[in-house]
Every structure is written in structure tokens, then in C-alpha cells.
């Protein structure tokens, strides 16, 4: 006679429970207003962030996410076009209400959309062991590791005047057409890191392939994961691109790796949040942005940085560079002001410098790394202070020099600035394909200040 132990019975019961079909709730589309779909029949059973599958007239399934409630109706926004949806279309709760990405190491070298679907024509992405939620809290502040040693970004202007440490978060603030994307491509190729994760949020569709093939290149792509949502994608998909990229970066960070996260751009992420909030009925506040935008920004940006410190004292790091497209070259507009207050430093790209033909057009006098003091020695700090002083004095005297109102020999400091400032400017200029190591960057600056 066969005897059953408690463990055997428990295993059999668990297997029987797994065979029971999952309960799936269904409702009906009651109306569509703008980007929002009103659904009846699901109230009281779902929550914000749950996923739905809407059935169009032609049988096409449209993924959607719940963004709010109005009376007894559920408000959802689609990840795809609303074409074919109408009153009476079915709305079924997805099997995984909150969504997620099953990130795997084999995703390196791949290009995907925010829902984890491949965009590079190389077949399906191999799933990881378990799906990671897209929206999670940042690591506990008191348990996070500290910033690591300084990180070689491969760009002289940043290595010297906005020195970055592993796990630091920097913002690249720029107007349109100043070379922001070009600088981003230089960082993607030249930065010393184990893994690079790139989020192209609201990018022009024409530029995606050019960026992958010309700017990033085969070698850069081999160590990267690229998440793409172009400007014509629905706002929910553009918002999701930022969450997906951060989730991929966290996967590699939790393995103890050094991860470089490049997001272009935070502004388009905020514009997507604005479209979602206004469509759901949220009142506009600052320059048309609803309050939820400025509540969501720190939740995303704080997830980057050092991971939890392991018992052996090590930790993975997400070094993040977020681009901010300032409207009308106004660096005090709401999104730029909010992002600058959250991050650990800012790099300003100036249109006047670009018009002079010096690239990257980094304004070193207005750029700042808040963590640089922890990774520079006394000699480097003094050298940078002197270089900034020379550039500032030369800028103050520029009009007088241009008009010929200054006579050489009147002020020794101005005479020195007239000689050395152009040499410092030469050091700051760098070709798109040129890489400058950290030691080389400081050596060239030291040589320029010596008048060599």
C-alpha cells in the first residue's frame, strides 16, 4: 500500500491549484475621449497600473493601462493606436496586471521597444528567470553604497570640468541643434563601463538607425541594450521607455556591474506624462504641466545611482546621464529646474559656443559636478580653479578686447587670460570619434596652462 507524506500531498495540491484556470475579468468600452478609453464593468476589481487587453473591431488586440477612475468607469490609455475601438469593444484584464520585463544577460546587443518586443529583426528576446516590475522604489537611502571612484567619460571637457564618479547622475542641458545627441553618442562609445543602457524617448524615427549604426557602432552596440520609443508612439509607450530602460539597468546593477544609463530625453518623458495627466482630467499647473509630472520625476531619477551595499562592501552602480531639452534656451523652465535640483550635477551646452565651431559646446563655467571634490586631488583642484578663473576673466573682457579698448600691459591677469584662454579652448574642443582618457585630459589642460 502506497503511503503519502505531508510533503507529497502538499506538492499534489499545489499542482492541482496551478491547473485551475486563472480568473480573468472582462468589461466593455463605454466611450472614448481623446486618448482615454472609458470602460464599464471593471470598477472595484482593478487598480491604477493594471494592464488590459482591448479587442478592436477587426480582432486586433490593443494593450492598455489603467490611468484613473471616473465614477464607476475605468479610464485606460492604449500602448497602440485607437483605430478600430468603439463602444461595446471587450476589455479583458491581462494575465500579468502590472506588466514587467524578464530581463536577461542575452539582451546585450539588442534593440527593443518598451514592452520588450524586439526591433532589430533578430528574433524574440530570450526571457530571464523572472519578470522585474517596471515601477519600483529606489534603493533604501541608508543602505545604498557610496559613490565609487571617478569614471572616465572619454570627453575632455567633462573629464576635467565636470568630473564624474561611478554611480553619479548628471544632466545634459541643451537647446535644440547644439550637439546634444552627438555628445551622447561620444559618451556611449567612450565611457568606461561594463554595460550601457540607452533610452531613446520620443526620438525622431529617422535618427534611430543613424544613431545605432554611425554613432554607437557595432562595438558599442555589443555591450549595450537600446530601448526605443519614437516621437510618433503613444504617450504611454514613450513614458514606458524610461521605466523599461531603468529596469534593464537595475538588472545589471544588481549583478554588481558598472552600468552607464543614457536617457534622451527627460523632457520628452515629461511631455508624455503631461499628455497622460491632462487626458485623464488632471488640472494643469506650471506651464501646463500637471502636478503628477513633478512627483514622478524624482521617483524615476532616484532609481539610478549606487545599488545596495553587499556584505563584502561592493555594490553595482548605475552612472546616469539624462539629457534635458530646454525650451527656447531657457535653462530655468520648469522641467530643467526640477531635474537640476534632483541630480548630482549639470552640464550646460551653449548655442554661442556651438556657433563659434567648438564642439562639444560645453559651457564649463556654468557646468558643475557636485561629487567632483571627492575624486580630485589638491593639484587638480587648483588647476581647475585657475582655468575657470582665466576663462571667466577672458569672457568678461571679451567686448573690450573685440573693440580694441584694452591696451596690453594694463593688467597682468588680463594679459595672461588673452594668451591662455584660446589654448584652454583648444583643449576643450574634441572630434566626434576622438577619445581622450582621464590622465590625458588633465595632462593637456596642464600643458595649456603652462603656455606650451
XYZ file of N, CA and C in Angstrom, residues 39-176:
414
model
N -14.112 52.449 -19.614
C -14.500 51.036 -19.610
C -15.460 50.787 -18.456
N -16.541 50.098 -18.743
C -17.555 49.757 -17.742
C -17.437 48.281 -17.386
N -17.746 47.956 -16.124
C -17.791 46.561 -15.698
C -16.574 46.088 -14.945
N -15.555 46.925 -14.774
C -14.350 46.501 -14.058
C -14.153 47.262 -12.757
N -14.997 48.238 -12.474
C -14.840 49.031 -11.271
C -14.856 48.179 -10.013
N -13.953 48.472 -9.090
C -13.869 47.720 -7.838
C -13.006 46.491 -7.914
N -12.532 46.120 -9.092
C -11.729 44.900 -9.248
C -10.326 45.163 -9.773
N -10.048 46.377 -10.191
C -8.744 46.696 -10.776
C -8.191 47.945 -10.103
N -6.933 48.248 -10.380
C -6.288 49.413 -9.784
C -5.429 50.109 -10.827
N -4.962 51.317 -10.502
C -4.105 52.076 -11.404
C -2.825 51.291 -11.676
N -2.462 51.217 -12.949
C -1.271 50.478 -13.356
C -1.559 49.094 -13.884
N -2.775 48.576 -13.663
C -3.120 47.256 -14.199
C -3.197 47.308 -15.716
N -2.905 46.191 -16.345
C -2.939 46.091 -17.799
C -4.254 45.471 -18.268
N -4.708 45.960 -19.413
C -5.912 45.436 -20.054
C -5.596 45.097 -21.499
N -6.406 44.223 -22.072
C -6.321 43.912 -23.493
C -7.656 44.270 -24.126
N -7.641 45.292 -24.983
C -8.851 45.741 -25.670
C -8.936 45.074 -27.030
N -10.129 44.670 -27.414
C -10.321 43.994 -28.699
C -10.945 44.952 -29.702
N -10.226 45.231 -30.790
C -10.727 46.122 -31.840
C -11.734 45.378 -32.713
N -12.417 46.124 -33.591
C -13.454 45.527 -34.452
C -12.889 44.457 -35.366
N -11.624 44.635 -35.790
C -11.028 43.664 -36.700
C -10.360 42.503 -35.973
N -10.568 42.416 -34.653
C -9.987 41.324 -33.877
C -8.601 41.614 -33.344
N -8.060 42.765 -33.677
C -6.717 43.116 -33.205
C -6.758 43.425 -31.721
N -5.771 42.924 -30.977
C -5.666 43.196 -29.555
C -4.837 44.448 -29.304
N -5.335 45.331 -28.474
C -4.646 46.577 -28.142
C -4.356 46.578 -26.641
N -3.076 46.588 -26.282
C -2.721 46.648 -24.879
C -2.986 48.043 -24.331
N -3.457 48.100 -23.103
C -3.758 49.385 -22.467
C -3.418 49.295 -20.990
N -3.311 50.449 -20.365
C -3.003 50.521 -18.935
C -4.000 51.442 -18.259
N -4.427 51.076 -17.081
C -5.379 51.883 -16.328
C -4.645 53.078 -15.724
N -5.170 54.284 -16.001
C -4.523 55.503 -15.517
C -5.399 56.275 -14.533
N -6.660 55.859 -14.353
C -7.514 56.571 -13.419
C -8.927 56.020 -13.419
N -9.774 56.656 -12.609
C -11.173 56.244 -12.488
C -12.049 57.491 -12.483
N -13.250 57.345 -13.020
C -14.228 58.423 -13.015
C -15.586 57.812 -12.738
N -16.097 58.090 -11.509
C -17.342 57.458 -11.056
C -17.170 55.941 -11.124
N -18.030 55.228 -11.853
C -17.933 53.773 -11.942
C -17.133 53.317 -13.164
N -16.597 54.253 -13.926
C -15.865 53.903 -15.139
C -14.365 53.848 -14.883
N -13.718 52.926 -15.560
C -12.264 52.798 -15.521
C -11.687 53.566 -16.704
N -10.670 54.385 -16.466
C -10.008 55.133 -17.529
C -8.691 54.446 -17.883
N -8.544 54.102 -19.158
C -7.347 53.411 -19.621
C -6.779 54.147 -20.827
N -5.462 53.995 -21.018
C -4.796 54.562 -22.199
C -4.078 53.435 -22.921
N -4.120 53.440 -24.263
C -3.549 52.334 -25.029
C -2.062 52.515 -25.289
N -1.380 51.416 -25.529
C 0.004 51.429 -25.976
C 0.100 51.458 -27.495
N -1.038 51.479 -28.159
C -1.068 51.447 -29.618
C -2.184 52.372 -30.095
N -2.464 52.314 -31.401
C -3.489 53.168 -31.985
C -4.879 52.772 -31.493
N -5.764 53.771 -31.410
C -7.156 53.526 -31.008
C -8.033 53.100 -32.172
N -7.477 53.030 -33.378
C -8.282 52.683 -34.541
C -8.956 51.329 -34.347
N -10.252 51.268 -34.632
C -10.998 50.018 -34.540
C -11.683 49.804 -33.214
N -11.407 50.655 -32.225
C -12.075 50.536 -30.924
C -13.334 51.392 -30.912
N -14.359 50.921 -30.231
C -15.601 51.660 -30.139
C -16.445 51.139 -29.007
N -17.583 51.770 -28.742
C -18.468 51.309 -27.670
C -18.849 49.844 -27.869
N -18.716 49.069 -26.797
C -19.025 47.644 -26.859
C -17.806 46.762 -27.053
N -16.671 47.312 -27.434
C -15.453 46.505 -27.565
C -15.095 45.914 -26.209
N -14.651 44.666 -26.212
C -14.346 43.991 -24.954
C -13.033 44.493 -24.375
N -12.937 44.459 -23.046
C -11.725 44.832 -22.317
C -11.483 43.764 -21.270
N -10.389 43.018 -21.431
C -10.087 41.889 -20.558
C -8.836 42.202 -19.758
N -8.871 41.869 -18.459
C -7.695 42.085 -17.627
C -6.578 41.152 -18.059
N -5.370 41.703 -18.197
C -4.227 40.903 -18.628
C -3.840 39.914 -17.535
N -3.150 38.839 -17.976
C -2.742 37.806 -17.030
C -1.739 38.332 -16.019
N -0.902 39.314 -16.439
C 0.036 39.957 -15.528
C -0.394 41.420 -15.379
N -1.199 41.717 -14.349
C -1.817 43.041 -14.261
C -0.834 44.190 -14.307
N 0.343 44.090 -13.672
C 1.257 45.208 -13.609
C 2.304 45.239 -14.689
N 2.333 44.245 -15.565
C 3.368 44.193 -16.580
C 4.718 43.879 -15.964
N 5.765 43.972 -16.729
C 7.109 43.684 -16.250
C 7.979 43.232 -17.397
N 9.286 43.169 -17.144
C 10.246 42.725 -18.142
C 11.106 41.617 -17.549
N 11.169 40.494 -18.240
C 12.029 39.383 -17.822
C 13.405 39.589 -18.448
N 14.193 40.488 -17.883
C 15.478 40.874 -18.446
C 16.470 39.726 -18.313
N 17.285 39.547 -19.346
C 18.307 38.508 -19.349
C 19.619 39.084 -19.857
N 20.729 38.462 -19.486
C 22.038 38.917 -19.955
C 22.143 38.859 -21.473
N 21.382 37.938 -22.083
C 21.425 37.785 -23.539
C 20.807 38.968 -24.271
N 20.251 39.929 -23.545
C 19.694 41.123 -24.195
C 20.780 42.090 -24.647
N 22.002 41.894 -24.221
C 23.096 42.765 -24.658
C 23.222 42.701 -26.177
N 23.353 43.863 -26.793
C 23.442 43.939 -28.244
C 22.106 44.003 -28.940
N 21.012 44.106 -28.172
C 19.680 44.079 -28.774
C 19.001 45.445 -28.690
N 18.042 45.645 -29.587
C 17.227 46.862 -29.645
C 15.777 46.441 -29.448
N 15.072 47.061 -28.522
C 13.717 46.637 -28.193
C 12.834 47.836 -27.920
N 11.526 47.591 -27.909
C 10.588 48.640 -27.565
C 10.275 48.545 -26.076
N 9.544 49.501 -25.494
C 9.305 49.489 -24.044
C 8.528 48.290 -23.538
N 7.868 47.549 -24.404
C 7.126 46.366 -23.980
C 7.959 45.098 -24.094
N 9.241 45.239 -24.439
C 10.110 44.068 -24.537
C 10.035 43.362 -25.862
N 9.496 44.011 -26.883
C 9.414 43.400 -28.210
C 10.623 43.818 -29.030
N 11.271 42.875 -29.740
C 12.499 43.206 -30.491
C 12.209 44.122 -31.666
N 13.159 45.041 -31.928
C 13.048 45.960 -33.058
C 14.190 45.799 -34.043
N 15.072 44.838 -33.795
C 16.269 44.691 -34.633
C 16.183 43.552 -35.630
N 15.005 42.876 -35.708
C 14.841 41.802 -36.680
C 15.663 40.560 -36.400
N 16.094 40.366 -35.165
C 16.929 39.218 -34.821
C 16.187 38.182 -33.997
N 14.883 38.170 -34.090
C 14.103 37.173 -33.369
C 13.734 37.614 -31.970
N 12.989 36.741 -31.288
C 12.479 37.066 -29.960
C 13.622 37.196 -28.957
N 13.376 38.012 -27.947
C 14.353 38.186 -26.877
C 14.247 37.024 -25.901
N 15.350 36.387 -25.546
C 15.278 35.288 -24.579
C 14.877 35.816 -23.208
N 13.869 35.226 -22.572
C 13.418 35.751 -21.275
C 14.363 35.364 -20.146
N 14.376 36.202 -19.126
C 15.158 35.901 -17.942
C 14.400 34.990 -17.001
N 14.975 34.787 -15.810
C 14.378 33.847 -14.862
C 13.035 34.339 -14.348
N 12.910 35.639 -14.120
C 11.663 36.187 -13.575
C 11.470 37.598 -14.100
N 10.213 38.005 -14.188
C 9.897 39.353 -14.667
C 10.145 40.363 -13.551
N 10.773 41.466 -13.923
C 11.016 42.554 -12.985
C 9.938 43.615 -13.175
N 9.340 44.113 -12.098
C 8.349 45.194 -12.247
C 9.010 46.453 -12.780
N 8.259 47.206 -13.590
C 8.815 48.396 -14.214
C 8.865 49.588 -13.274
N 7.979 49.632 -12.315
C 7.920 50.787 -11.411
C 8.154 50.295 -9.986
N 9.341 50.551 -9.484
C 9.710 50.150 -8.136
C 10.311 51.353 -7.416
N 10.446 51.222 -6.114
C 11.050 52.292 -5.325
C 12.565 52.259 -5.478
N 13.202 53.394 -5.269
C 14.661 53.463 -5.281
C 15.213 52.673 -4.099
N 16.461 52.218 -4.170
C 17.058 51.514 -3.022
C 17.000 52.370 -1.762
N 16.893 51.701 -0.623
C 16.824 52.401 0.654
C 18.019 53.326 0.820
N 17.743 54.583 1.142
C 18.802 55.598 1.158
C 19.929 55.249 2.126
N 19.595 54.718 3.296
C 20.626 54.439 4.297
C 21.384 53.148 4.026
N 20.885 52.336 3.093
C 21.554 51.067 2.790
C 22.299 51.100 1.456
N 22.195 52.204 0.726
C 22.872 52.301 -0.557
C 24.370 52.465 -0.356
N 25.116 51.967 -1.332
C 26.558 52.181 -1.315
C 26.864 53.643 -1.623
N 28.079 54.048 -1.341
C 28.512 55.400 -1.671
C 29.005 55.429 -3.112
N 29.209 56.643 -3.632
C 29.716 56.774 -4.990
C 31.090 56.136 -5.101
N 31.369 55.580 -6.267
C 32.638 54.922 -6.495
C 33.726 55.893 -6.945
N 34.835 55.368 -7.470
C 35.917 56.230 -7.970
C 35.479 56.990 -9.216
N 36.320 57.922 -9.646
C 35.940 58.715 -10.802
C 35.904 57.855 -12.058
N 35.019 58.248 -12.947
C 34.735 57.469 -14.148
C 35.237 58.217 -15.368
N 35.973 57.532 -16.212
C 36.500 58.137 -17.438
C 35.388 58.166 -18.484
N 34.934 59.373 -18.831
C 33.873 59.540 -19.820
C 34.409 59.650 -21.245
N 35.720 59.796 -21.390
C 36.317 59.876 -22.723
C 36.182 61.227 -23.393
N 35.604 62.216 -22.701
C 35.401 63.561 -23.252
C 36.157 64.540 -22.356
N 37.112 65.285 -22.916
C 37.990 66.137 -22.120
C 37.234 67.170 -21.295
N 36.272 67.851 -21.917
C 35.547 68.908 -21.210
C 34.850 68.360 -19.963
N 34.340 67.145 -20.033
C 33.647 66.556 -18.893
C 34.630 65.930 -17.914
N 35.647 65.255 -18.413
C 36.632 64.654 -17.523
C 37.262 65.691 -16.605
N 37.528 66.874 -17.140
C 38.200 67.911 -16.357
C 37.225 68.773 -15.562
N 36.228 69.337 -16.211
C 35.411 70.372 -15.584
C 34.082 69.862 -15.028
N 33.716 68.616 -15.291
C 32.521 68.020 -14.679
C 32.845 66.569 -14.366
N 33.922 66.381 -13.601
C 34.422 65.045 -13.311
C 33.329 64.206 -12.667
N 33.112 63.017 -13.216
C 32.002 62.156 -12.808
C 32.528 60.947 -12.046
N 31.806 60.543 -11.020
C 32.141 59.337 -10.263
C 31.159 58.224 -10.589
N 31.567 56.974 -10.391
C 30.684 55.835 -10.624
C 29.454 55.956 -9.727
N 28.290 55.846 -10.324
C 27.043 55.962 -9.584
C 26.489 57.369 -9.529
N 27.183 58.328 -10.145
C 26.703 59.705 -10.145
C 25.656 59.899 -11.231
N 24.813 60.915 -11.050
C 23.776 61.238 -12.036
C 23.990 62.675 -12.502
N 24.205 62.829 -13.803
C 24.446 64.143 -14.392
C 23.336 64.467 -15.388
N 23.030 65.744 -15.515
C 22.082 66.201 -16.529
C 22.804 66.953 -17.627
N 22.465 66.663 -18.875
C 23.000 67.384 -20.031
C 21.903 68.321 -20.524
N 22.067 69.618 -20.294
C 21.037 70.606 -20.594
C 21.400 71.325 -21.889
N 20.466 71.309 -22.828
C 20.777 71.858 -24.147
C 19.512 72.272 -24.864
N 19.632 73.313 -25.681
C 18.581 73.633 -26.631
C 18.682 72.716 -27.837
N 17.824 72.925 -28.803
C 17.836 72.064 -29.986
C 18.960 72.474 -30.930
